[in-house]
Short mmCIF file of C-alpha atoms and ligand atoms in Angstrom, two decimals:
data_model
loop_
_atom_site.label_atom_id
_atom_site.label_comp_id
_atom_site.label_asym_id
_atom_site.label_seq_id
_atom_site.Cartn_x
_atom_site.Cartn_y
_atom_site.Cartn_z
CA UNK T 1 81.42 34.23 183.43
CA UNK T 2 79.17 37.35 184.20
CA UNK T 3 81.04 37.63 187.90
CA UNK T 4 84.39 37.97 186.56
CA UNK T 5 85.92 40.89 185.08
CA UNK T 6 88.89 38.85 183.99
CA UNK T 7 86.30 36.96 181.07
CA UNK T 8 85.41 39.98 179.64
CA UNK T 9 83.19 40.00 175.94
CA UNK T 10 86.22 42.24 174.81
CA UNK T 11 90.32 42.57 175.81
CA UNK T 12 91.43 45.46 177.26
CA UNK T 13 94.49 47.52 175.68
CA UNK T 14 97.48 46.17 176.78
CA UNK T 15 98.89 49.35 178.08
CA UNK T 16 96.70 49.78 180.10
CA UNK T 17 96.62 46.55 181.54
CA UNK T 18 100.17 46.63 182.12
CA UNK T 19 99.99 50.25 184.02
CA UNK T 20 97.46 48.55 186.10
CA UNK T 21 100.16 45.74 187.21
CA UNK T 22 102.58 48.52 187.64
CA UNK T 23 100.32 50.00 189.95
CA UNK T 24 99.80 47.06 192.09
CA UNK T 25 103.02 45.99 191.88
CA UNK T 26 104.08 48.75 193.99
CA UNK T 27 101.52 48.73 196.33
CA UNK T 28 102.95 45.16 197.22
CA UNK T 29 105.59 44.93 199.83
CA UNK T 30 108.82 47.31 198.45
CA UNK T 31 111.66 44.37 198.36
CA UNK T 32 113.71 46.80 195.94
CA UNK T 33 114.56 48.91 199.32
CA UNK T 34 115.26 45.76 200.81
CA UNK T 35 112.19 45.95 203.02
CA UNK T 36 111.22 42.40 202.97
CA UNK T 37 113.55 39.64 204.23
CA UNK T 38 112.98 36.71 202.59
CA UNK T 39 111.67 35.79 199.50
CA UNK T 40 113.51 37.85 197.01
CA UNK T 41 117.47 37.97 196.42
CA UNK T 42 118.30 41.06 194.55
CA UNK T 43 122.01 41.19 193.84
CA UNK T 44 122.02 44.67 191.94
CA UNK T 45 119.91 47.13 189.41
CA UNK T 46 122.27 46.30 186.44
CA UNK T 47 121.76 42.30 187.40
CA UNK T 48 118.51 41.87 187.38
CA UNK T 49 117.56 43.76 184.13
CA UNK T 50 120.24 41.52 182.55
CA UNK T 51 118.24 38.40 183.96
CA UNK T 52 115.54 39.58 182.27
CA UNK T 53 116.77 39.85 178.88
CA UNK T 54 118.31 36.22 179.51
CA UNK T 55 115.05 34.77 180.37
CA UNK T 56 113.31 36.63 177.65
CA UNK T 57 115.73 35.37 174.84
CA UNK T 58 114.47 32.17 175.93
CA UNK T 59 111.05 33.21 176.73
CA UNK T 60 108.37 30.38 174.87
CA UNK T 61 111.23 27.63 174.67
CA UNK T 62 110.50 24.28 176.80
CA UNK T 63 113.53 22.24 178.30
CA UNK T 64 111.03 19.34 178.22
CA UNK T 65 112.56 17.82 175.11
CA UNK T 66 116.31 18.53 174.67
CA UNK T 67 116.76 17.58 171.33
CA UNK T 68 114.29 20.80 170.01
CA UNK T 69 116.53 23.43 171.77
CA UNK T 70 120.12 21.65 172.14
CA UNK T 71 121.06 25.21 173.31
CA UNK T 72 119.23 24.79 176.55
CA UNK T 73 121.05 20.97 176.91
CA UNK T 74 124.15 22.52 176.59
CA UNK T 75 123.31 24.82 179.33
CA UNK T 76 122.22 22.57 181.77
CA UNK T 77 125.09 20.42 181.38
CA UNK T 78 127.29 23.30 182.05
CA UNK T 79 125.79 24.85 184.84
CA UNK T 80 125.43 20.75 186.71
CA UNK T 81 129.08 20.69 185.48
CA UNK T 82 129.98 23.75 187.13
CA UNK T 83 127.95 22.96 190.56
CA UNK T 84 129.56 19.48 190.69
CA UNK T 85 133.13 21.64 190.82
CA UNK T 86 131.87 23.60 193.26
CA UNK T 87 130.96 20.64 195.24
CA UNK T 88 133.97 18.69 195.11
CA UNK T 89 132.09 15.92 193.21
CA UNK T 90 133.66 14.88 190.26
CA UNK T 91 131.51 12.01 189.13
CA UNK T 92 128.72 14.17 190.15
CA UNK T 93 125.62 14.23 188.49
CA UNK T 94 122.28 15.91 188.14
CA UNK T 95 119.27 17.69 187.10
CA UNK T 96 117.91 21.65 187.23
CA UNK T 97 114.58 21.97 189.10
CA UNK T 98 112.35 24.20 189.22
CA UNK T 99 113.11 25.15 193.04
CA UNK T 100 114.57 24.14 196.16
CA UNK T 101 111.19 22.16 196.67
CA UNK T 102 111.87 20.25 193.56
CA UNK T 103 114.95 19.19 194.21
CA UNK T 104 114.46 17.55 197.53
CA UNK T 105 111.25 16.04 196.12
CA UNK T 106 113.38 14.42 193.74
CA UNK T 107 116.01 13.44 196.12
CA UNK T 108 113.24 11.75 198.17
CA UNK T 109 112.10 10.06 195.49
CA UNK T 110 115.33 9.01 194.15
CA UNK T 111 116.56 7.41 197.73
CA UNK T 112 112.60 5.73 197.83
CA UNK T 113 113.61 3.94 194.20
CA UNK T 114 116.45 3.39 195.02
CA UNK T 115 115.96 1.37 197.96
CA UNK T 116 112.76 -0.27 195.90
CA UNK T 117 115.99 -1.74 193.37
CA UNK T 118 118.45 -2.46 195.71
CA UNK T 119 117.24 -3.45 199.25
CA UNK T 120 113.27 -5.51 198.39
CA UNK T 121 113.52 -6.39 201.60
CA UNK T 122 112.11 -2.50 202.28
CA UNK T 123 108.82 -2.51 202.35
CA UNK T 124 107.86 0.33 204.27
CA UNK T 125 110.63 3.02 203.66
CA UNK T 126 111.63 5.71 206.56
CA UNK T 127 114.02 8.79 206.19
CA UNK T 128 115.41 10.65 209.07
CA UNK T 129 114.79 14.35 209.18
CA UNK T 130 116.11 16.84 212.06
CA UNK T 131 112.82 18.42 213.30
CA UNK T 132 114.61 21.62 211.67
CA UNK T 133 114.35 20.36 207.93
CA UNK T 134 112.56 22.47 205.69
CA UNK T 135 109.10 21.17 205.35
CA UNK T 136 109.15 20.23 201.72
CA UNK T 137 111.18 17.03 202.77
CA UNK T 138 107.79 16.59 204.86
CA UNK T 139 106.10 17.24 201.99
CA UNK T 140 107.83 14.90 199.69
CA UNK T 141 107.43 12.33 201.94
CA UNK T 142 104.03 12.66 201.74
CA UNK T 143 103.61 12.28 198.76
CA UNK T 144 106.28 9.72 197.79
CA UNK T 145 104.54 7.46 201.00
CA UNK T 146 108.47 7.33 203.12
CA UNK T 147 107.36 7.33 206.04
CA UNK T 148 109.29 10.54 208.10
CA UNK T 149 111.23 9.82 210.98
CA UNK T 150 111.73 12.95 212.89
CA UNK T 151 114.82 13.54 215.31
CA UNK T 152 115.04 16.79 217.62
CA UNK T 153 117.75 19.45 217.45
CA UNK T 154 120.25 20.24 220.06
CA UNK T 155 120.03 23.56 222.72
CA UNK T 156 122.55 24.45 219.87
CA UNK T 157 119.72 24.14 217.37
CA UNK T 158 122.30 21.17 215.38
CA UNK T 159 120.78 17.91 215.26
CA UNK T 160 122.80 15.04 217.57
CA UNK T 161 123.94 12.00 215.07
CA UNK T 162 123.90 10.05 218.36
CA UNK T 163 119.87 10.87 218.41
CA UNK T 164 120.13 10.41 214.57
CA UNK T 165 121.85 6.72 215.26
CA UNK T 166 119.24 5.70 218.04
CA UNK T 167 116.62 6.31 215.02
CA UNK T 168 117.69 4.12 212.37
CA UNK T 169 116.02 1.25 212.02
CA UNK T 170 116.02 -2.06 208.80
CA UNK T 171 113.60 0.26 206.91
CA UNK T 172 116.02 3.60 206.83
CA UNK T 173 116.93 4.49 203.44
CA UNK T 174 118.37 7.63 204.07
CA UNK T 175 119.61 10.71 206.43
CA UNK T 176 119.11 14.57 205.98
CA UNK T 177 121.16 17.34 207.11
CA UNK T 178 120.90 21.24 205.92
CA UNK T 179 123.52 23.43 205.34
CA UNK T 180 122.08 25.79 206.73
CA UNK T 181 118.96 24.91 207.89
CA UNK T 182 116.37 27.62 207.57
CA UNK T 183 114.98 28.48 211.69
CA UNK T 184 118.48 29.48 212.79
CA UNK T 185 121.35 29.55 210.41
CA UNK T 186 123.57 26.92 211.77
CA UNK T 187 124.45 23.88 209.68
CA UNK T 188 123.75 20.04 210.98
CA UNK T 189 127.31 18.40 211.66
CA UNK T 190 127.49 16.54 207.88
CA UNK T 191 130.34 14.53 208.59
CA UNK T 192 129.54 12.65 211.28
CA UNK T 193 125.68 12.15 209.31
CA UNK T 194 127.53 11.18 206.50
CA UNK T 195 130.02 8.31 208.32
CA UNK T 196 126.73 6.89 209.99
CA UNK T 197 125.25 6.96 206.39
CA UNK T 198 128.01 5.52 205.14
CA UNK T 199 128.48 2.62 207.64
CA UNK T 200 124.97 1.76 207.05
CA UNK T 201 124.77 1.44 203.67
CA UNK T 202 122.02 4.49 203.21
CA UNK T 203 121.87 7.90 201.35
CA UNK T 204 122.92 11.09 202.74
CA UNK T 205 121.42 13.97 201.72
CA UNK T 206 122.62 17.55 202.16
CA UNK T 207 120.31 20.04 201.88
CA UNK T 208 122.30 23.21 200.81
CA UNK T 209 119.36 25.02 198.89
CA UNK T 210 120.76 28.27 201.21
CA UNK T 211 124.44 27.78 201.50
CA UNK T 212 124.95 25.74 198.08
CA UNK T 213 126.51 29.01 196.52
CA UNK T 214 127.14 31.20 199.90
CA UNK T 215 129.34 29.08 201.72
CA UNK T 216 131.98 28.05 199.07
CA UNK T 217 132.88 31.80 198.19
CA UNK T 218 132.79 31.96 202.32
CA UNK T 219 135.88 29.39 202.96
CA UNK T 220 137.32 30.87 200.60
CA UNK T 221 137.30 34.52 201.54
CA UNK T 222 138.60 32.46 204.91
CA UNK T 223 135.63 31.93 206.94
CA UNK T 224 135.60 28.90 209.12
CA UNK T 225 133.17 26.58 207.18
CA UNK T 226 132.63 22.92 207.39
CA UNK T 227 133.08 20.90 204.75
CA UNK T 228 129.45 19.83 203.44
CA UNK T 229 129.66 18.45 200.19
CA UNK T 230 130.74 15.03 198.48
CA UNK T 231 134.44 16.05 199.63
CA UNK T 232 132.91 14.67 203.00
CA UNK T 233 132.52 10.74 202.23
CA UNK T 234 129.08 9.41 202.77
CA UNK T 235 127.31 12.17 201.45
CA UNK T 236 125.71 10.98 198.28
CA UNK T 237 123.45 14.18 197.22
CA UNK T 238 123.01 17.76 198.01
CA UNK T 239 120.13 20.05 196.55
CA UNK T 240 121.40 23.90 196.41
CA UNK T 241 119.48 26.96 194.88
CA UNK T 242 120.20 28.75 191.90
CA UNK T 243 117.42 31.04 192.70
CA UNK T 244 118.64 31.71 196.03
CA UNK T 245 122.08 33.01 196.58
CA UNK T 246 122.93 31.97 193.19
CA UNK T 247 120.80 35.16 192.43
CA UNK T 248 119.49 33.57 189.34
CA UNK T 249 116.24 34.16 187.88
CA UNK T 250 113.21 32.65 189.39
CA UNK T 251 112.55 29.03 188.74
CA UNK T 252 116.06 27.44 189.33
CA UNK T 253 117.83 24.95 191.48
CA UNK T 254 120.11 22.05 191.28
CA UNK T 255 120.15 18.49 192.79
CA UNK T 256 122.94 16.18 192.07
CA UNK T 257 123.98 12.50 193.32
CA UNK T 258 127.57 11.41 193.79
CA UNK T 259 127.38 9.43 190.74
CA UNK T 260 125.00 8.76 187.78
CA UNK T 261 123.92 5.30 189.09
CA UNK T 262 121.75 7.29 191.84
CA UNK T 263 120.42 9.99 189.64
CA UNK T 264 119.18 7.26 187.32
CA UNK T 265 116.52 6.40 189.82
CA UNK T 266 115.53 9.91 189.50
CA UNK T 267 114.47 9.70 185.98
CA UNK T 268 110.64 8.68 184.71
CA UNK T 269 109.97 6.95 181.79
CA UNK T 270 107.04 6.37 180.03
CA UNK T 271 107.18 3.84 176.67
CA UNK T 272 103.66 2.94 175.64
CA UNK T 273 102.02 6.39 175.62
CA UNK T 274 100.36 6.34 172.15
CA UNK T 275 101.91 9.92 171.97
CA UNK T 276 105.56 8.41 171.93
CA UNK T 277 107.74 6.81 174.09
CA UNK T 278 108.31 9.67 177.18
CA UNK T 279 111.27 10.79 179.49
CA UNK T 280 111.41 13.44 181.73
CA UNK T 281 114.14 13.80 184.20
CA UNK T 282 112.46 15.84 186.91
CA UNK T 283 108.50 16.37 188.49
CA UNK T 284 107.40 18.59 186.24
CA UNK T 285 106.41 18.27 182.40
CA UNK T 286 107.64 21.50 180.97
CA UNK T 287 110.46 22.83 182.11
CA UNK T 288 110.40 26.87 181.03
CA UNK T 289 113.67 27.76 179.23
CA UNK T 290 113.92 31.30 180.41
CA UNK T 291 115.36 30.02 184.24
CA UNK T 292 117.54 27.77 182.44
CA UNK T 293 119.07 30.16 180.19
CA UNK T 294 119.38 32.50 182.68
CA UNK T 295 121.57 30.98 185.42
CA UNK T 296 123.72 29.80 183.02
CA UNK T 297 123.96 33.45 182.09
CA UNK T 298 124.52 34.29 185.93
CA UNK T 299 126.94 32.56 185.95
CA UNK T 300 129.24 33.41 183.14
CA UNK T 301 128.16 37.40 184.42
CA UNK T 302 129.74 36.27 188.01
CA UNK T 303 132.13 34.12 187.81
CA UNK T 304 133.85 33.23 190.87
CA UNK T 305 135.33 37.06 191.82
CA UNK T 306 131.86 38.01 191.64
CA UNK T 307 130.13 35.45 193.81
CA UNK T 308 133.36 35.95 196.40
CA UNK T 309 132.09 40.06 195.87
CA UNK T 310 128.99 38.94 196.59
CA UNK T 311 129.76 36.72 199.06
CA UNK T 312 131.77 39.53 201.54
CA UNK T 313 128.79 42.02 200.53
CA UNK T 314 126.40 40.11 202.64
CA UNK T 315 128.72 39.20 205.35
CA UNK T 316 129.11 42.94 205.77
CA UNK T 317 125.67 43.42 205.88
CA UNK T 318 124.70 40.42 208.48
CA UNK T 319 127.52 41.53 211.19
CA UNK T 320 126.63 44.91 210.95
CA UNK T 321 122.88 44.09 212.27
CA UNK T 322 124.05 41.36 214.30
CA UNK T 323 126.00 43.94 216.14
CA UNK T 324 123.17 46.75 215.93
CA UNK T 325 120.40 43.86 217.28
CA UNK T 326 122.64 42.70 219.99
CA UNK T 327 123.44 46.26 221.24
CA UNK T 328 119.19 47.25 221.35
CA UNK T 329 119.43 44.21 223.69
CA UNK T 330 118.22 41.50 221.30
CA UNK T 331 119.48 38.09 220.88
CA UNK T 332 120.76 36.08 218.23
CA UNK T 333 119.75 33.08 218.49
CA UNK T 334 122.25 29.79 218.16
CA UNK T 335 125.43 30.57 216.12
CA UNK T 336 124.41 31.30 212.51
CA UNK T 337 127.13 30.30 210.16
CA UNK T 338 126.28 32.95 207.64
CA UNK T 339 123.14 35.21 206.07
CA UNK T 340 120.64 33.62 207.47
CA UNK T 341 119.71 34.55 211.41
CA UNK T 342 117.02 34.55 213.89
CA UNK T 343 116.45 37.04 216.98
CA UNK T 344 114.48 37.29 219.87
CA UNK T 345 114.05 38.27 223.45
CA UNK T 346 114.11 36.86 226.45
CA UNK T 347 112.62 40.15 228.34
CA UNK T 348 110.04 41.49 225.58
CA UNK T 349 107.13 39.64 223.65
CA UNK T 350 109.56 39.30 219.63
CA UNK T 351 106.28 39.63 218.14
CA UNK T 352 105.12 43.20 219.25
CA UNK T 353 108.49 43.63 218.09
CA UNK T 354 107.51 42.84 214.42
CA UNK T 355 104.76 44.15 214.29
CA UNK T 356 106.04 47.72 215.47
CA UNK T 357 108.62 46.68 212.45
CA UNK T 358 105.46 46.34 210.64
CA UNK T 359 104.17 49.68 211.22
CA UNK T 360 107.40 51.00 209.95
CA UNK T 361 106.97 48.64 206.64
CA UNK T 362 109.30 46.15 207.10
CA UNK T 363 108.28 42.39 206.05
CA UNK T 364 109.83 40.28 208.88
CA UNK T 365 109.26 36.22 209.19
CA UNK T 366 107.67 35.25 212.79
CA UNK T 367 108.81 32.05 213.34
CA UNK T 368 108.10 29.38 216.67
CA UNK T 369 110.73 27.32 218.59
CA UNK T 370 111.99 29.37 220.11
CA UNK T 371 109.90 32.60 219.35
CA UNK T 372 112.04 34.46 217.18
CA UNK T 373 112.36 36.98 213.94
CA UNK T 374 114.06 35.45 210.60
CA UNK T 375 116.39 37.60 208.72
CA UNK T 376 117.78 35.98 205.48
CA UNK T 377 120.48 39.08 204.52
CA UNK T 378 121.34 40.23 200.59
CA UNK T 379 123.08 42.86 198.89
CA UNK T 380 119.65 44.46 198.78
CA UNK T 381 120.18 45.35 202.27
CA UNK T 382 123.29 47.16 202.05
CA UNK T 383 121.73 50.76 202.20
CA UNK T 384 118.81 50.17 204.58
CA UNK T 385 120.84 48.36 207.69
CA UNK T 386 121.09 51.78 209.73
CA UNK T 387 117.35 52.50 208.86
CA UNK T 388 116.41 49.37 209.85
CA UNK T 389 118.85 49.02 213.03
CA UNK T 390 117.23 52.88 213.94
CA UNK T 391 113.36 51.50 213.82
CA UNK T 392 114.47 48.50 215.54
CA UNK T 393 115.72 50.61 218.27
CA UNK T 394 112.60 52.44 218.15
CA UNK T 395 110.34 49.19 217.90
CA UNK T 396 112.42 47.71 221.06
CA UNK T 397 111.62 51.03 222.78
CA UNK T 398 107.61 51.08 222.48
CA UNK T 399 107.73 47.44 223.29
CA UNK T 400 109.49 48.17 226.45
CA UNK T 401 107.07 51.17 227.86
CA UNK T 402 103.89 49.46 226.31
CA UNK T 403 103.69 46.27 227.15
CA UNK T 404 100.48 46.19 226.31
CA UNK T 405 101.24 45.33 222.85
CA UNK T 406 101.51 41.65 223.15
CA UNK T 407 97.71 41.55 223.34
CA UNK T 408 97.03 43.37 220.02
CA UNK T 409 97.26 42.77 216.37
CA UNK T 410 99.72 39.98 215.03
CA UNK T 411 101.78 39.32 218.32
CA UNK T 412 98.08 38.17 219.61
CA UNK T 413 97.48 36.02 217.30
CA UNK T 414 101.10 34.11 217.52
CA UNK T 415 101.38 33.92 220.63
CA UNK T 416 97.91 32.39 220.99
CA UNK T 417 98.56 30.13 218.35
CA UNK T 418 101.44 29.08 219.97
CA UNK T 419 99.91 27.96 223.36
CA UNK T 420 97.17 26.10 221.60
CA UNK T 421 98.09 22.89 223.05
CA UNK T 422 96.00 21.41 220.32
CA UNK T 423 98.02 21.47 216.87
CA UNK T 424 94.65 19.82 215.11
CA UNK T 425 93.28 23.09 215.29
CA UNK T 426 96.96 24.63 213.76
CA UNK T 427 96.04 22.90 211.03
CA UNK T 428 92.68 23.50 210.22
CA UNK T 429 93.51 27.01 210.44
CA UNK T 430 95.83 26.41 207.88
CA UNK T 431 93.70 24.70 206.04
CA UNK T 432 90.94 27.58 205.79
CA UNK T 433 93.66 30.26 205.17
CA UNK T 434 94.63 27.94 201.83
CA UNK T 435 91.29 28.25 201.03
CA UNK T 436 90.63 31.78 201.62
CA UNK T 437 93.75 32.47 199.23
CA UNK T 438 91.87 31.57 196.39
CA UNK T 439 89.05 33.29 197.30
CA UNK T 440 88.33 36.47 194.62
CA UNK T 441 88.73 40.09 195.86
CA UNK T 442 87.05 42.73 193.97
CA UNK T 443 88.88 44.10 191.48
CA UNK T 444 91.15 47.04 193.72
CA UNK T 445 90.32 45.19 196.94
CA UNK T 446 92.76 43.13 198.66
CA UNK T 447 95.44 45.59 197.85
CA UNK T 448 96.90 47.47 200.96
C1 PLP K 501 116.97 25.28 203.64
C2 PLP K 501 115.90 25.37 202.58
N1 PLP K 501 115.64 24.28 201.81
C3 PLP K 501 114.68 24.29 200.87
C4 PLP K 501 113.92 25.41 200.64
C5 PLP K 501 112.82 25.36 199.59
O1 PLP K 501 113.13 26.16 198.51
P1 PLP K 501 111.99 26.67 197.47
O2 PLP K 501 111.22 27.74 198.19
O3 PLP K 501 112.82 27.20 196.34
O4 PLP K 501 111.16 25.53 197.08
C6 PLP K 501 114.17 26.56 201.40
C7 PLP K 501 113.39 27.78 201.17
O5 PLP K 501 113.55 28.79 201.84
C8 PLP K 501 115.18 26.53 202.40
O6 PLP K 501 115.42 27.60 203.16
#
């Protein structure tokens, strides 16, 4: 233990310890000024210090067994309750997870059981994902052995059912859509998914981890919106974010099936463990109490006036630096339906872009496909959008008279990553930067 200073002989005083993560804390990128954009959602001051006395109320409970905190139950069925409302699902039913991951593991796995139960003839189960799908339906493929069946997008960045309908084969089990997806903002067409779903006797899942709570206060502030949830027949589960633009606490996300037939395949039960007979409804063992309690708390804080609030907040804030980008001579790219954008170029290298960004201290998502920068927009960007639109200007200006820049620091490195015709070597990259981010830093090191 000698090379650690975590295992010391003796603790340290706790005050000290907790200046030091004060310290470091701030020397990590400064989300509060809405610097970074993605990752956090920071509805206001007064809202996130009451999330934090929510979650600490509930601070050491476990959701893991119901009947020790029947407080917690009640929750849960109040806030699935609520979200099945929302959705237009009134035999829907649920679970909270831990994250948008979560939930479309467990949708994966559901659709994988449930085709185990109800079609044997399935030996070797596939599920069609647009190429624009967020990766953890790759993920939980992977690990739930359904094989992925992967179907481009559109020049409109939408998947094609007819593409979608060319792909399904005896083995399908299911379909995915995203409302929105993640690269671009724009949301698959879910109704004509769901019909082909529906005529083939598969799931339809609709993953609206972004727009679950976004783009239900949008219709209804009168924005043209698509339906996307089990008001559109076919669709038969959707996975939406508490911890998104739910602006919950950390730690919380919804997935819910049309009915409680499908959930039940969800569920894992265990009844010879010499430890008792075991249930638990989701992937993980544990569940902490504090996310739980919390959302439930966000949303009797909210209610629907303040997610509408909300709601036209960030609306504000995206078409004010849609409008700003487009006037330095940017690009949106496709037609976002709400908060969640990319931009590029077609004349300058995006990158050197970001990284001139970078130099001012904004956190900016690169992203591939086209080449493009990802803004996901919050009321934590309400003061900062002429700052940022001003260094953009800036950025777009010492891109122009130095092009130059493409060849050094980030924009280097992704745009030769993206002409290595090789994606093997992609991924061992990949691979070696997962390992390197366990790797220990001296204590102060690693810190910018
Ligand atoms: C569309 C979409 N689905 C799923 C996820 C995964 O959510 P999480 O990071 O909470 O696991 C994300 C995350 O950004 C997302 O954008």
């Amino acid at each position: 233990m000698a090379t650690s200073e975590i295992w010391q002989k003796k603790g340290k005083d706790r005050d000290s310890i907790l200046k030091t993560l004060e310290e470091h804390h701030r020397r990590d990128s400064d989300w509060h000024s809405g610097k970074t954009w993605s990752l956090v959602y920071h509805a206001s001051d007064e809202h996130t210090e009451f999330l934090k006395k929510a979650y600490s109320i509930y601070f050491h409970q476990n959701a893991l067994n119901p009947n020790a905190f029947p407080s917690l139950k009640s929750y849960e069925a109040d806030i699935l309750a609520a979200c099945a409302e929302l959705f237009h699902g009134p035999q829907a039913a649920g679970t909270m997870t831990s994250g948008g991951s979560e939930s479309i593991m467990m949708a994966v796995k559901t659709y994988r059981d449930w085709a185990r139960a109800t079609k044997p003839e399935i030996t070797e189960p596939e599920i069609i994902f647009p190429v624009s799908v967020h990766p953890a339906f790759d993920k939980a493929a992977h690990y739930f052995s359904v094989k992925p069946v992967w179907v481009p997008v559109g020049p409109d960045f939408k998947v094609d059912p007819g593409e979608v309908e060319k792909r399904i084969t005896s083995n399908t089990i299911a379909i995915v859509g995203s409302a929105p997806q993640y690269p671009q903002g724009v949301i698959d067409p879910i109704d004509e998914l769901a019909a082909l779903a529906s005529r083939r006797g598969i799931g339809m899942h609709v993953d609206a981890c972004l727009g679950g709570f976004l783009l239900p206060f949008l219709k209804k502030l009168g924005h043209d919106i698509p339906a996307f949830d089990f008001s559109v027949p076919g669709v038969t589960s959707i996975s939406a974010d508490l911890h998104k633009y739910g602006f919950a606490a950390k730690g919380a996300s919804v997935v819910l099936y049309r009915d409680k037939d499908l959930r039940r395949f969800q569920f894992f039960v265990s009844t010879e463990w010499p430890g008792g007979a075991f249930a638990s409804p989701s992937m993980t063992g544990t569940r902490p109490a504090g996310s739980i309690a919390a959302a439930w708390a966000t949303f009797q804080a909210f209610g629907e006036e303040g997610y509408l609030r909300l709601a036209e907040e960030i609306m504000s804030n995206t078409r004010r630096l849609q409008d700003g980008i487009r006037k330095v001579g940017l690009e949106i790219v496709g037609q976002p339906i709400a908060s969640v954008f990319a931009f590029t170029s077609s004349q300058l290298d995006i990158y050197a872009v970001a990284d001139q960004m970078q130099l001012r201290g904004w956190f900016i998502d690169r992203q591939q496909k086209p080449n493009a920068l990802h803004l996901m927009v919050t009321p934590a960007h309400t003061p900062i959008v002429d700052q940022f639109l001003k260094d953009l200007e800036e950025a777009v200006t010492t891109v122009r008279s130095m092009p130059s820049l493409s060849n050094e620091g980030y924009a280097a490195l992704y745009g030769m990553m993206a002409q290595i015709p090789d994606r093997s070597q992609i991924s061992k990259f990949l691979y070696q930067f997962m390992d390197e981010r366990y790797e220990r830093q001296p204590q102060g090191e690693g810190f910018p």
